[in-house]
mmCIF file of C-alpha atoms (C1' of nucleotides) in Angstrom:
data_model
loop_
_atom_site.group_PDB
_atom_site.id
_atom_site.type_symbol
_atom_site.label_atom_id
_atom_site.label_comp_id
_atom_site.label_asym_id
_atom_site.label_seq_id
_atom_site.Cartn_x
_atom_site.Cartn_y
_atom_site.Cartn_z
ATOM 1 C CA UNK T 30 8.137 -7.227 16.265
ATOM 2 C CA UNK T 31 6.003 -7.631 13.196
ATOM 3 C CA UNK T 32 8.163 -7.622 10.105
ATOM 4 C CA UNK T 33 7.410 -4.751 7.811
ATOM 5 C CA UNK T 34 9.452 -2.401 5.653
ATOM 6 C CA UNK T 35 7.220 0.609 5.619
ATOM 7 C CA UNK T 36 4.626 1.736 8.142
ATOM 8 C CA UNK T 37 1.787 4.169 7.653
ATOM 9 C CA UNK T 38 0.457 6.694 10.104
ATOM 10 C CA UNK T 39 -2.263 4.238 11.008
ATOM 11 C CA UNK T 40 0.316 1.604 11.858
ATOM 12 C CA UNK T 41 1.876 3.960 14.357
ATOM 13 C CA UNK T 42 -1.441 4.678 16.024
ATOM 14 C CA UNK T 43 -2.251 1.000 16.166
ATOM 15 C CA UNK T 44 1.152 0.112 17.595
ATOM 16 C CA UNK T 45 0.863 2.781 20.260
ATOM 17 C CA UNK T 46 -2.575 1.562 21.279
ATOM 18 C CA UNK T 47 -1.436 -2.061 21.456
ATOM 19 C CA UNK T 48 1.680 -1.202 23.452
ATOM 20 C CA UNK T 49 -0.425 0.829 25.808
ATOM 21 C CA UNK T 50 -2.422 -2.287 26.588
ATOM 22 C CA UNK T 51 0.756 -4.150 27.460
ATOM 23 C CA UNK T 52 2.792 -1.564 29.333
ATOM 24 C CA UNK T 53 1.978 1.498 31.402
ATOM 25 C CA UNK T 54 4.016 3.945 29.344
ATOM 26 C CA UNK T 55 4.848 3.898 25.657
ATOM 27 C CA UNK T 56 8.271 4.991 24.439
ATOM 28 C CA UNK T 57 9.916 5.525 21.104
ATOM 29 C CA UNK T 58 12.080 2.423 21.399
ATOM 30 C CA UNK T 59 9.070 0.152 21.883
ATOM 31 C CA UNK T 60 7.313 1.538 18.842
ATOM 32 C CA UNK T 61 10.514 1.203 16.873
ATOM 33 C CA UNK T 62 10.882 -2.475 17.769
ATOM 34 C CA UNK T 63 7.262 -3.289 17.214
ATOM 35 C CA UNK T 64 7.111 -1.791 13.745
ATOM 36 C CA UNK T 65 10.586 -2.907 12.724
ATOM 37 C CA UNK T 66 11.641 0.642 11.982
ATOM 38 C CA UNK T 67 14.566 2.718 13.236
ATOM 39 C CA UNK T 68 14.059 5.263 15.972
ATOM 40 C CA UNK T 69 14.522 8.378 13.863
ATOM 41 C CA UNK T 70 11.621 7.206 11.722
ATOM 42 C CA UNK T 71 9.473 6.965 14.824
ATOM 43 C CA UNK T 72 10.443 10.450 15.929
ATOM 44 C CA UNK T 73 9.546 11.825 12.519
ATOM 45 C CA UNK T 74 6.221 10.019 12.468
ATOM 46 C CA UNK T 75 5.359 11.254 15.951
ATOM 47 C CA UNK T 76 6.004 14.815 14.845
ATOM 48 C CA UNK T 77 3.478 14.557 12.084
ATOM 49 C CA UNK T 78 0.951 12.757 14.216
ATOM 50 C CA UNK T 79 1.379 15.456 16.848
ATOM 51 C CA UNK T 80 0.736 18.176 14.320
ATOM 52 C CA UNK T 81 -2.455 16.407 13.344
ATOM 53 C CA UNK T 82 -3.493 16.180 16.963
ATOM 54 C CA UNK T 83 -3.476 12.394 17.103
ATOM 55 C CA UNK T 84 -0.741 11.844 19.667
ATOM 56 C CA UNK T 85 0.796 13.774 22.533
ATOM 57 C CA UNK T 86 4.561 13.668 22.800
ATOM 58 C CA UNK T 87 7.137 15.974 24.363
ATOM 59 C CA UNK T 88 10.842 15.576 23.570
ATOM 60 C CA UNK T 89 12.357 12.630 25.389
ATOM 61 C CA UNK T 90 9.000 11.918 26.959
ATOM 62 C CA UNK T 91 6.354 9.225 26.767
ATOM 63 C CA UNK T 92 3.878 8.832 23.925
ATOM 64 C CA UNK T 93 0.132 9.048 24.356
ATOM 65 C CA UNK T 94 -2.851 8.996 22.079
ATOM 66 C CA UNK T 95 -5.333 11.848 22.020
ATOM 67 C CA UNK T 96 -9.015 10.864 22.027
ATOM 68 C CA UNK T 97 -9.119 11.243 18.257
ATOM 69 C CA UNK T 98 -5.946 9.206 17.892
ATOM 70 C CA UNK T 99 -7.430 6.511 20.070
ATOM 71 C CA UNK T 100 -10.605 6.481 18.003
ATOM 72 C CA UNK T 101 -8.648 5.900 14.824
ATOM 73 C CA UNK T 102 -6.417 3.297 16.457
ATOM 74 C CA UNK T 103 -9.448 1.351 17.582
ATOM 75 C CA UNK T 104 -10.937 1.488 14.134
ATOM 76 C CA UNK T 105 -7.709 0.151 12.662
ATOM 77 C CA UNK T 106 -7.555 -2.594 15.258
ATOM 78 C CA UNK T 107 -11.080 -3.619 14.409
ATOM 79 C CA UNK T 108 -10.193 -3.833 10.739
ATOM 80 C CA UNK T 109 -7.089 -5.795 11.559
ATOM 81 C CA UNK T 110 -9.077 -8.182 13.687
ATOM 82 C CA UNK T 111 -11.629 -8.839 10.982
ATOM 83 C CA UNK T 112 -8.973 -9.540 8.391
ATOM 84 C CA UNK T 113 -6.923 -11.643 10.725
ATOM 85 C CA UNK T 114 -9.874 -13.788 11.675
ATOM 86 C CA UNK T 115 -10.837 -14.263 8.073
ATOM 87 C CA UNK T 116 -7.336 -15.306 7.090
ATOM 88 C CA UNK T 117 -6.570 -17.480 10.067
ATOM 89 C CA UNK T 118 -9.936 -18.953 10.963
ATOM 90 C CA UNK T 119 -11.687 -19.146 7.624
ATOM 91 C CA UNK T 120 -8.794 -19.606 5.203
ATOM 92 C CA UNK T 121 -6.725 -21.398 7.844
ATOM 93 C CA UNK T 122 -3.591 -19.390 7.049
ATOM 94 C CA UNK T 123 -0.622 -19.639 9.381
ATOM 95 C CA UNK T 124 -0.874 -17.077 12.171
ATOM 96 C CA UNK T 125 2.351 -15.278 11.367
ATOM 97 C CA UNK T 126 1.474 -14.767 7.725
ATOM 98 C CA UNK T 127 -2.098 -13.876 8.572
ATOM 99 C CA UNK T 128 -0.848 -11.120 10.876
ATOM 100 C CA UNK T 129 1.430 -9.679 8.239
ATOM 101 C CA UNK T 130 -1.196 -9.776 5.521
ATOM 102 C CA UNK T 131 -3.756 -8.209 7.813
ATOM 103 C CA UNK T 132 -1.295 -5.424 8.642
ATOM 104 C CA UNK T 133 -0.752 -4.644 5.006
ATOM 105 C CA UNK T 134 -4.341 -4.883 3.843
ATOM 106 C CA UNK T 135 -6.037 -3.216 6.791
ATOM 107 C CA UNK T 136 -5.407 0.269 5.427
ATOM 108 C CA UNK T 137 -6.684 -0.381 1.959
ATOM 109 C CA UNK T 138 -9.972 -2.232 2.039
ATOM 110 C CA UNK T 139 -13.045 -0.062 1.652
ATOM 111 C CA UNK T 140 -15.404 0.204 4.635
ATOM 112 C CA UNK T 141 -18.061 -1.507 2.562
ATOM 113 C CA UNK T 142 -15.941 -4.567 1.911
ATOM 114 C CA UNK T 143 -14.650 -4.600 5.430
ATOM 115 C CA UNK T 144 -18.104 -4.604 6.971
ATOM 116 C CA UNK T 145 -19.280 -7.246 4.584
ATOM 117 C CA UNK T 146 -16.248 -9.356 5.347
ATOM 118 C CA UNK T 147 -16.904 -9.026 9.051
ATOM 119 C CA UNK T 148 -20.425 -10.307 8.558
ATOM 120 C CA UNK T 149 -19.153 -13.059 6.352
ATOM 121 C CA UNK T 150 -16.657 -14.272 8.940
ATOM 122 C CA UNK T 151 -19.363 -14.144 11.557
ATOM 123 C CA UNK T 152 -21.693 -16.089 9.310
ATOM 124 C CA UNK T 153 -19.205 -18.740 8.363
ATOM 125 C CA UNK T 154 -17.970 -19.385 11.874
ATOM 126 C CA UNK T 155 -21.435 -19.309 13.340
ATOM 127 C CA UNK T 156 -23.108 -21.274 10.607
ATOM 128 C CA UNK T 157 -26.708 -20.437 11.447
ATOM 129 C CA UNK T 158 -28.059 -23.178 9.218
ATOM 130 C CA UNK T 159 -26.326 -25.694 11.412
ATOM 131 C CA UNK T 160 -23.840 -26.905 8.842
ATOM 132 C CA UNK T 161 -20.401 -26.560 10.341
ATOM 133 C CA UNK T 162 -19.689 -29.326 7.849
ATOM 134 C CA UNK T 163 -18.769 -26.777 5.249
ATOM 135 C CA UNK T 164 -15.664 -25.745 7.116
ATOM 136 C CA UNK T 165 -14.258 -29.272 7.238
ATOM 137 C CA UNK T 166 -15.413 -29.599 3.664
ATOM 138 C CA UNK T 167 -13.254 -26.698 2.614
ATOM 139 C CA UNK T 168 -10.223 -27.969 4.454
ATOM 140 C CA UNK T 169 -10.558 -31.277 2.693
ATOM 141 C CA UNK T 170 -11.077 -29.624 -0.657
ATOM 142 C CA UNK T 171 -8.177 -27.308 -0.099
ATOM 143 C CA UNK T 172 -5.748 -30.087 0.835
ATOM 144 C CA UNK T 173 -6.750 -32.091 -2.183
ATOM 145 C CA UNK T 174 -6.234 -29.027 -4.308
ATOM 146 C CA UNK T 175 -2.663 -28.612 -3.149
ATOM 147 C CA UNK T 176 -1.672 -31.279 -5.671
ATOM 148 C CA UNK T 177 -3.269 -29.757 -8.732
ATOM 149 C CA UNK T 178 -3.019 -26.105 -7.945
ATOM 150 C CA UNK T 179 -2.328 -25.429 -11.600
ATOM 151 C CA UNK T 180 -5.578 -27.019 -12.596
ATOM 152 C CA UNK T 181 -7.577 -24.878 -10.237
ATOM 153 C CA UNK T 182 -5.823 -21.757 -11.495
ATOM 154 C CA UNK T 183 -6.640 -22.702 -15.057
ATOM 155 C CA UNK T 184 -10.272 -23.294 -14.244
ATOM 156 C CA UNK T 185 -10.440 -19.918 -12.582
ATOM 157 C CA UNK T 186 -8.930 -18.359 -15.660
ATOM 158 C CA UNK T 187 -11.374 -19.966 -18.054
ATOM 159 C CA UNK T 188 -14.420 -19.087 -16.060
ATOM 160 C CA UNK T 189 -13.428 -15.477 -15.799
ATOM 161 C CA UNK T 190 -13.602 -14.820 -19.528
ATOM 162 C CA UNK Z 27 -10.451 4.863 -15.984
ATOM 163 C CA UNK Z 28 -10.140 3.237 -12.599
ATOM 164 C CA UNK Z 29 -9.867 5.847 -9.872
ATOM 165 C CA UNK Z 30 -6.619 5.695 -7.980
ATOM 166 C CA UNK Z 31 -4.195 8.236 -6.581
ATOM 167 C CA UNK Z 32 -1.005 6.298 -6.677
ATOM 168 C CA UNK Z 33 -0.014 3.411 -8.915
ATOM 169 C CA UNK Z 34 2.731 0.888 -8.400
ATOM 170 C CA UNK Z 35 4.989 -0.636 -10.997
ATOM 171 C CA UNK Z 36 2.689 -3.636 -11.074
ATOM 172 C CA UNK Z 37 -0.270 -1.415 -11.876
ATOM 173 C CA UNK Z 38 1.544 -0.131 -14.922
ATOM 174 C CA UNK Z 39 2.334 -3.604 -16.161
ATOM 175 C CA UNK Z 40 -1.244 -4.699 -15.608
ATOM 176 C CA UNK Z 41 -2.647 -1.651 -17.374
ATOM 177 C CA UNK Z 42 -0.364 -2.163 -20.353
ATOM 178 C CA UNK Z 43 -1.376 -5.807 -20.643
ATOM 179 C CA UNK Z 44 -5.074 -4.978 -20.420
ATOM 180 C CA UNK Z 45 -4.818 -2.155 -22.964
ATOM 181 C CA UNK Z 46 -2.944 -4.457 -25.262
ATOM 182 C CA UNK Z 47 -5.954 -6.783 -25.247
ATOM 183 C CA UNK Z 48 -8.220 -3.931 -26.270
ATOM 184 C CA UNK Z 49 -6.146 -2.033 -28.808
ATOM 185 C CA UNK Z 50 -3.354 -2.938 -31.211
ATOM 186 C CA UNK Z 51 -0.836 -0.428 -29.884
ATOM 187 C CA UNK Z 52 -0.431 0.978 -26.400
ATOM 188 C CA UNK Z 53 0.524 4.622 -25.898
ATOM 189 C CA UNK Z 54 1.358 6.812 -22.952
ATOM 190 C CA UNK Z 55 -1.948 8.673 -23.073
ATOM 191 C CA UNK Z 56 -3.974 5.477 -22.750
ATOM 192 C CA UNK Z 57 -2.010 4.328 -19.741
ATOM 193 C CA UNK Z 58 -2.364 7.769 -18.227
ATOM 194 C CA UNK Z 59 -6.141 7.718 -18.581
ATOM 195 C CA UNK Z 60 -6.512 4.190 -17.362
ATOM 196 C CA UNK Z 61 -4.519 4.713 -14.202
ATOM 197 C CA UNK Z 62 -5.806 8.216 -13.535
ATOM 198 C CA UNK Z 63 -2.303 9.613 -13.526
ATOM 199 C CA UNK Z 64 -0.714 12.452 -15.517
ATOM 200 C CA UNK Z 65 1.421 11.690 -18.527
ATOM 201 C CA UNK Z 66 4.756 12.705 -17.039
ATOM 202 C CA UNK Z 67 4.209 10.138 -14.330
ATOM 203 C CA UNK Z 68 3.720 7.487 -16.987
ATOM 204 C CA UNK Z 69 6.918 8.509 -18.764
ATOM 205 C CA UNK Z 70 8.840 8.293 -15.515
ATOM 206 C CA UNK Z 71 7.373 4.898 -14.670
ATOM 207 C CA UNK Z 72 8.179 3.571 -18.127
ATOM 208 C CA UNK Z 73 11.772 4.645 -17.711
ATOM 209 C CA UNK Z 74 12.152 2.594 -14.583
ATOM 210 C CA UNK Z 75 10.316 -0.379 -16.019
ATOM 211 C CA UNK Z 76 12.562 -0.188 -19.086
ATOM 212 C CA UNK Z 77 15.668 -0.208 -16.930
ATOM 213 C CA UNK Z 78 14.367 -3.308 -15.220
ATOM 214 C CA UNK Z 79 13.727 -4.937 -18.583
ATOM 215 C CA UNK Z 80 9.981 -5.230 -18.121
ATOM 216 C CA UNK Z 81 8.800 -2.996 -20.953
ATOM 217 C CA UNK Z 82 10.155 -1.820 -24.293
ATOM 218 C CA UNK Z 83 9.637 1.844 -25.093
ATOM 219 C CA UNK Z 84 11.464 4.274 -27.366
ATOM 220 C CA UNK Z 85 10.849 8.029 -27.102
ATOM 221 C CA UNK Z 86 7.519 9.017 -28.609
ATOM 222 C CA UNK Z 87 6.882 5.403 -29.542
ATOM 223 C CA UNK Z 88 4.515 2.639 -28.533
ATOM 224 C CA UNK Z 89 4.776 0.644 -25.334
ATOM 225 C CA UNK Z 90 5.293 -3.111 -25.223
ATOM 226 C CA UNK Z 91 5.859 -5.667 -22.533
ATOM 227 C CA UNK Z 92 8.920 -7.884 -22.545
ATOM 228 C CA UNK Z 93 8.319 -11.576 -21.859
ATOM 229 C CA UNK Z 94 9.237 -11.033 -18.214
ATOM 230 C CA UNK Z 95 6.954 -7.996 -18.022
ATOM 231 C CA UNK Z 96 4.133 -10.020 -19.477
ATOM 232 C CA UNK Z 97 4.719 -12.806 -17.002
ATOM 233 C CA UNK Z 98 4.419 -10.404 -14.095
ATOM 234 C CA UNK Z 99 1.394 -8.679 -15.616
ATOM 235 C CA UNK Z 100 -0.376 -11.997 -15.955
ATOM 236 C CA UNK Z 101 0.413 -12.885 -12.383
ATOM 237 C CA UNK Z 102 -1.030 -9.571 -11.218
ATOM 238 C CA UNK Z 103 -4.141 -10.048 -13.334
ATOM 239 C CA UNK Z 104 -4.634 -13.463 -11.842
ATOM 240 C CA UNK Z 105 -4.399 -12.004 -8.332
ATOM 241 C CA UNK Z 106 -6.784 -9.235 -9.280
ATOM 242 C CA UNK Z 107 -9.226 -11.738 -10.669
ATOM 243 C CA UNK Z 108 -9.203 -13.869 -7.549
ATOM 244 C CA UNK Z 109 -9.778 -10.881 -5.299
ATOM 245 C CA UNK Z 110 -12.429 -9.416 -7.530
ATOM 246 C CA UNK Z 111 -14.349 -12.648 -7.670
ATOM 247 C CA UNK Z 112 -14.190 -13.048 -3.928
ATOM 248 C CA UNK Z 113 -15.433 -9.533 -3.315
ATOM 249 C CA UNK Z 114 -18.114 -9.440 -5.978
ATOM 250 C CA UNK Z 115 -19.330 -13.024 -6.114
ATOM 251 C CA UNK Z 116 -18.839 -14.202 -2.572
ATOM 252 C CA UNK Z 117 -19.237 -11.013 -0.562
ATOM 253 C CA UNK Z 118 -21.599 -9.538 -3.136
ATOM 254 C CA UNK Z 119 -19.834 -6.174 -3.151
ATOM 255 C CA UNK Z 120 -20.745 -3.658 -5.838
ATOM 256 C CA UNK Z 121 -18.594 -4.156 -8.945
ATOM 257 C CA UNK Z 122 -17.049 -0.694 -8.943
ATOM 258 C CA UNK Z 123 -15.915 -0.931 -5.342
ATOM 259 C CA UNK Z 124 -14.792 -4.511 -5.784
ATOM 260 C CA UNK Z 125 -12.550 -3.432 -8.664
ATOM 261 C CA UNK Z 126 -10.985 -0.646 -6.668
ATOM 262 C CA UNK Z 127 -10.403 -2.789 -3.619
ATOM 263 C CA UNK Z 128 -8.933 -5.558 -5.728
ATOM 264 C CA UNK Z 129 -6.576 -3.043 -7.348
ATOM 265 C CA UNK Z 130 -5.318 -1.855 -4.020
ATOM 266 C CA UNK Z 131 -5.005 -5.203 -2.311
ATOM 267 C CA UNK Z 132 -3.623 -7.222 -5.203
ATOM 268 C CA UNK Z 133 -0.056 -6.101 -4.541
ATOM 269 C CA UNK Z 134 -0.042 -6.850 -0.865
ATOM 270 C CA UNK Z 135 -1.531 -10.222 -0.136
ATOM 271 C CA UNK Z 136 0.998 -13.014 0.337
ATOM 272 C CA UNK Z 137 1.057 -15.779 -2.267
ATOM 273 C CA UNK Z 138 -0.037 -18.183 0.431
ATOM 274 C CA UNK Z 139 -3.178 -16.253 1.256
ATOM 275 C CA UNK Z 140 -3.884 -15.564 -2.377
ATOM 276 C CA UNK Z 141 -3.736 -19.204 -3.366
ATOM 277 C CA UNK Z 142 -5.859 -20.199 -0.432
ATOM 278 C CA UNK Z 143 -8.375 -17.510 -1.268
ATOM 279 C CA UNK Z 144 -8.529 -18.740 -4.844
ATOM 280 C CA UNK Z 145 -9.333 -22.218 -3.632
ATOM 281 C CA UNK Z 146 -11.846 -20.850 -1.219
ATOM 282 C CA UNK Z 147 -13.688 -18.915 -3.905
ATOM 283 C CA UNK Z 148 -13.673 -21.991 -6.078
ATOM 284 C CA UNK Z 149 -14.983 -24.086 -3.226
ATOM 285 C CA UNK Z 150 -17.706 -21.710 -2.211
ATOM 286 C CA UNK Z 151 -19.016 -21.132 -5.707
ATOM 287 C CA UNK Z 152 -18.764 -24.769 -6.646
ATOM 288 C CA UNK Z 153 -20.075 -26.165 -3.391
ATOM 289 C CA UNK Z 154 -18.975 -29.754 -3.853
ATOM 290 C CA UNK Z 155 -21.205 -30.989 -1.055
ATOM 291 C CA UNK Z 156 -24.171 -29.828 -3.044
ATOM 292 C CA UNK Z 157 -25.258 -27.047 -0.696
ATOM 293 C CA UNK Z 158 -25.545 -23.896 -2.740
ATOM 294 C CA UNK Z 159 -27.967 -23.069 0.028
ATOM 295 C CA UNK Z 160 -25.199 -21.512 2.015
ATOM 296 C CA UNK Z 161 -24.840 -18.653 -0.429
ATOM 297 C CA UNK Z 162 -28.461 -17.589 -0.149
ATOM 298 C CA UNK Z 163 -28.094 -18.203 3.553
ATOM 299 C CA UNK Z 164 -25.339 -15.639 3.802
ATOM 300 C CA UNK Z 165 -27.201 -13.069 1.756
ATOM 301 C CA UNK Z 166 -30.172 -13.412 4.046
ATOM 302 C CA UNK Z 167 -28.001 -13.239 7.135
ATOM 303 C CA UNK Z 168 -26.122 -10.277 5.786
ATOM 304 C CA UNK Z 169 -29.262 -8.298 4.978
ATOM 305 C CA UNK Z 170 -30.684 -8.971 8.393
ATOM 306 C CA UNK Z 171 -27.419 -7.856 9.873
ATOM 307 C CA UNK Z 172 -27.607 -4.499 8.149
ATOM 308 C CA UNK Z 173 -29.931 -3.343 10.904
ATOM 309 C CA UNK Z 174 -27.806 -4.283 13.851
ATOM 310 C CA UNK Z 175 -24.377 -3.895 12.384
ATOM 311 C CA UNK Z 176 -23.182 -2.533 15.680
ATOM 312 C CA UNK Z 177 -24.190 -5.678 17.445
ATOM 313 C CA UNK Z 178 -22.225 -7.850 15.086
ATOM 314 C CA UNK Z 179 -19.187 -5.651 15.489
ATOM 315 C CA UNK Z 180 -19.466 -5.879 19.233
ATOM 316 C CA UNK Z 181 -19.739 -9.626 19.141
ATOM 317 C CA UNK Z 182 -16.655 -9.784 16.993
ATOM 318 C CA UNK Z 183 -14.826 -7.625 19.465
ATOM 319 C CA UNK Z 184 -15.736 -9.730 22.479
ATOM 320 C CA UNK Z 185 -14.780 -12.985 20.883
ATOM 321 C CA UNK Z 186 -11.396 -11.700 19.892
ATOM 322 C CA UNK Z 187 -10.193 -11.126 23.447
ATOM 323 C "C1'" DC W 36 4.632 21.999 -47.127
ATOM 324 C "C1'" DC W 37 3.443 24.567 -43.041
ATOM 325 C "C1'" DG W 38 1.165 25.642 -38.963
ATOM 326 C "C1'" DA W 39 -2.274 24.023 -35.424
ATOM 327 C "C1'" DA W 40 -3.291 20.522 -32.377
ATOM 328 C "C1'" DC W 41 -2.115 16.771 -30.060
ATOM 329 C "C1'" DT W 42 1.300 13.602 -27.869
ATOM 330 C "C1'" DG W 43 5.223 12.854 -25.162
ATOM 331 C "C1'" DT W 44 9.338 14.400 -22.505
ATOM 332 C "C1'" DT W 45 12.175 17.161 -19.385
ATOM 333 C "C1'" DA W 46 13.072 19.772 -15.397
ATOM 334 C "C1'" DG W 47 12.052 20.985 -11.024
ATOM 335 C "C1'" DC W 48 9.458 20.403 -7.000
ATOM 336 C "C1'" DC W 49 6.342 17.877 -3.436
ATOM 337 C "C1'" DT W 50 4.876 14.046 -0.080
ATOM 338 C "C1'" DA W 51 5.361 9.932 2.637
ATOM 339 C "C1'" DG W 52 8.513 7.118 4.842
ATOM 340 C "C1'" DA W 53 13.004 5.080 5.790
ATOM 341 C "C1'" DC W 54 17.988 5.222 6.758
ATOM 342 C "C1'" DT W 55 22.716 6.563 8.801
ATOM 343 C "C1'" DA W 56 25.766 9.412 11.431
ATOM 344 C "C1'" DA W 57 26.308 12.368 14.848
ATOM 345 C "C1'" DC W 58 24.597 14.903 18.673
ATOM 346 C "C1'" DT W 59 21.803 15.676 23.122
ATOM 347 C "C1'" DA W 60 19.159 14.117 27.238
ATOM 348 C "C1'" DT W 61 18.281 11.021 30.771
ATOM 349 C "C1'" DT W 62 19.206 7.158 33.796
ATOM 350 C "C1'" DA W 63 21.767 4.322 36.419
ATOM 351 C "C1'" DT W 64 25.644 2.808 38.684
ATOM 352 C "C1'" DA W 65 30.373 2.843 40.684
ATOM 353 C "C1'" DT I 185 28.330 13.003 41.924
ATOM 354 C "C1'" DA I 186 30.698 11.732 37.751
ATOM 355 C "C1'" DT I 187 30.584 9.029 34.001
ATOM 356 C "C1'" DA I 188 29.077 5.258 31.078
ATOM 357 C "C1'" DA I 189 25.174 3.409 28.886
ATOM 358 C "C1'" DT I 190 20.857 4.017 26.942
ATOM 359 C "C1'" DA I 191 17.171 6.680 24.841
ATOM 360 C "C1'" DG I 192 15.771 10.131 21.713
ATOM 361 C "C1'" DT I 193 16.576 13.789 18.305
ATOM 362 C "C1'" DT I 194 18.493 16.317 14.334
ATOM 363 C "C1'" DA I 195 20.379 16.770 9.920
ATOM 364 C "C1'" DG I 196 21.089 15.150 5.653
ATOM 365 C "C1'" DT I 197 19.982 11.528 2.018
ATOM 366 C "C1'" DC I 198 17.365 8.137 -0.435
ATOM 367 C "C1'" DT I 199 13.344 5.861 -2.916
ATOM 368 C "C1'" DA I 200 8.820 5.582 -4.907
ATOM 369 C "C1'" DG I 201 5.417 8.187 -7.029
ATOM 370 C "C1'" DG I 202 2.880 12.301 -8.200
ATOM 371 C "C1'" DC I 203 2.346 17.097 -10.154
ATOM 372 C "C1'" DT I 204 2.903 21.460 -13.075
ATOM 373 C "C1'" DA I 205 5.034 24.241 -16.526
ATOM 374 C "C1'" DA I 206 7.476 24.450 -20.387
ATOM 375 C "C1'" DC I 207 9.602 22.348 -24.292
ATOM 376 C "C1'" DA I 208 10.035 18.955 -28.256
ATOM 377 C "C1'" DG I 209 8.128 15.634 -31.754
ATOM 378 C "C1'" DT I 210 4.383 14.089 -34.688
ATOM 379 C "C1'" DT I 211 0.499 14.276 -37.392
ATOM 380 C "C1'" DC I 212 -3.133 16.168 -39.982
ATOM 381 C "C1'" DG I 213 -5.669 19.596 -42.562
ATOM 382 C "C1'" DG I 214 -5.706 23.230 -45.598
#
DNA sequence: CCGAACTGTTAGCCTAGACTAACTATTATA
DNA sequence: TATAATAGTTAGTCTAGGCTAACAGTTCGG
């Protein structure tokens, strides 16, 4: 479903958890479609995840998360959510792209940055000081900037010396 | 120098470019130290990068970027810079962590998101509407939030349904 | 100018993940 | 119930990257 070339263990757990919310039983084919990966890759991944006690899976049977697997999946989903909201709601990135970027980045950001980002998103969208103006302000600024992207890049470069 | 377990081709190009700024000639050992990777890994990486025409390197000699290699390296450094500034200046993340996160994420974010993030950083730090207040506002908010982090997380969760 | 010390390379092996081709179970339908 | 279709697995390969051990070049000091 979501286009990706390579999926990590965490992606599998996340996919299984999401599918579980949508359908009563999770099967290899569903995971395969969702992650854009062939079925043998899913089988292989499930083997490893089984060994690590994160999923339960008997040959030709359904796939389930263990409590530990579920815990991790939920953590990943939380990270995904934070990133997705930042990209789509704060940066106003197209939903499709925001999903893909969130998928890729969700495994790599440190907990520190992630937590801080969560607070930041919360802050920006809540705007406690009562200035939701800033959001419109950014959109305006950003659209203007589309024309002289180069200029902005150059300014960034200079300031960073 | 920067702690990392696995480095991508782009990391090598970036490291070479950075080292080049610091010292007249770049050698395998320097790259190895900088990326926290053993020397044979560097040799192997240089082979591939040579095949792709991104670096020039003769056995036991110095390492140089080709024009194309330099172009890519500069692009990566720009991405790194944008991410680092966002993390350290906007989110106020510790410099060490910000560097590491930027290193990991810089290869994965889409150009769209990256450009938008660059503009966002510019906007936030420039604050065209003349409200640098917001920055202090976030710091305050964020410190308060440290105590009831859980609560914030929960609120995020609810809203995302 | 020769050997010690350092630098770099090769060879061989490991891990994560993905793929195809071919085989085995299961399900469903005539 | 037999057989076709679908689902899942196995086996064998591939790629990117990393590592160690052992070998080969270079350089520097005596």
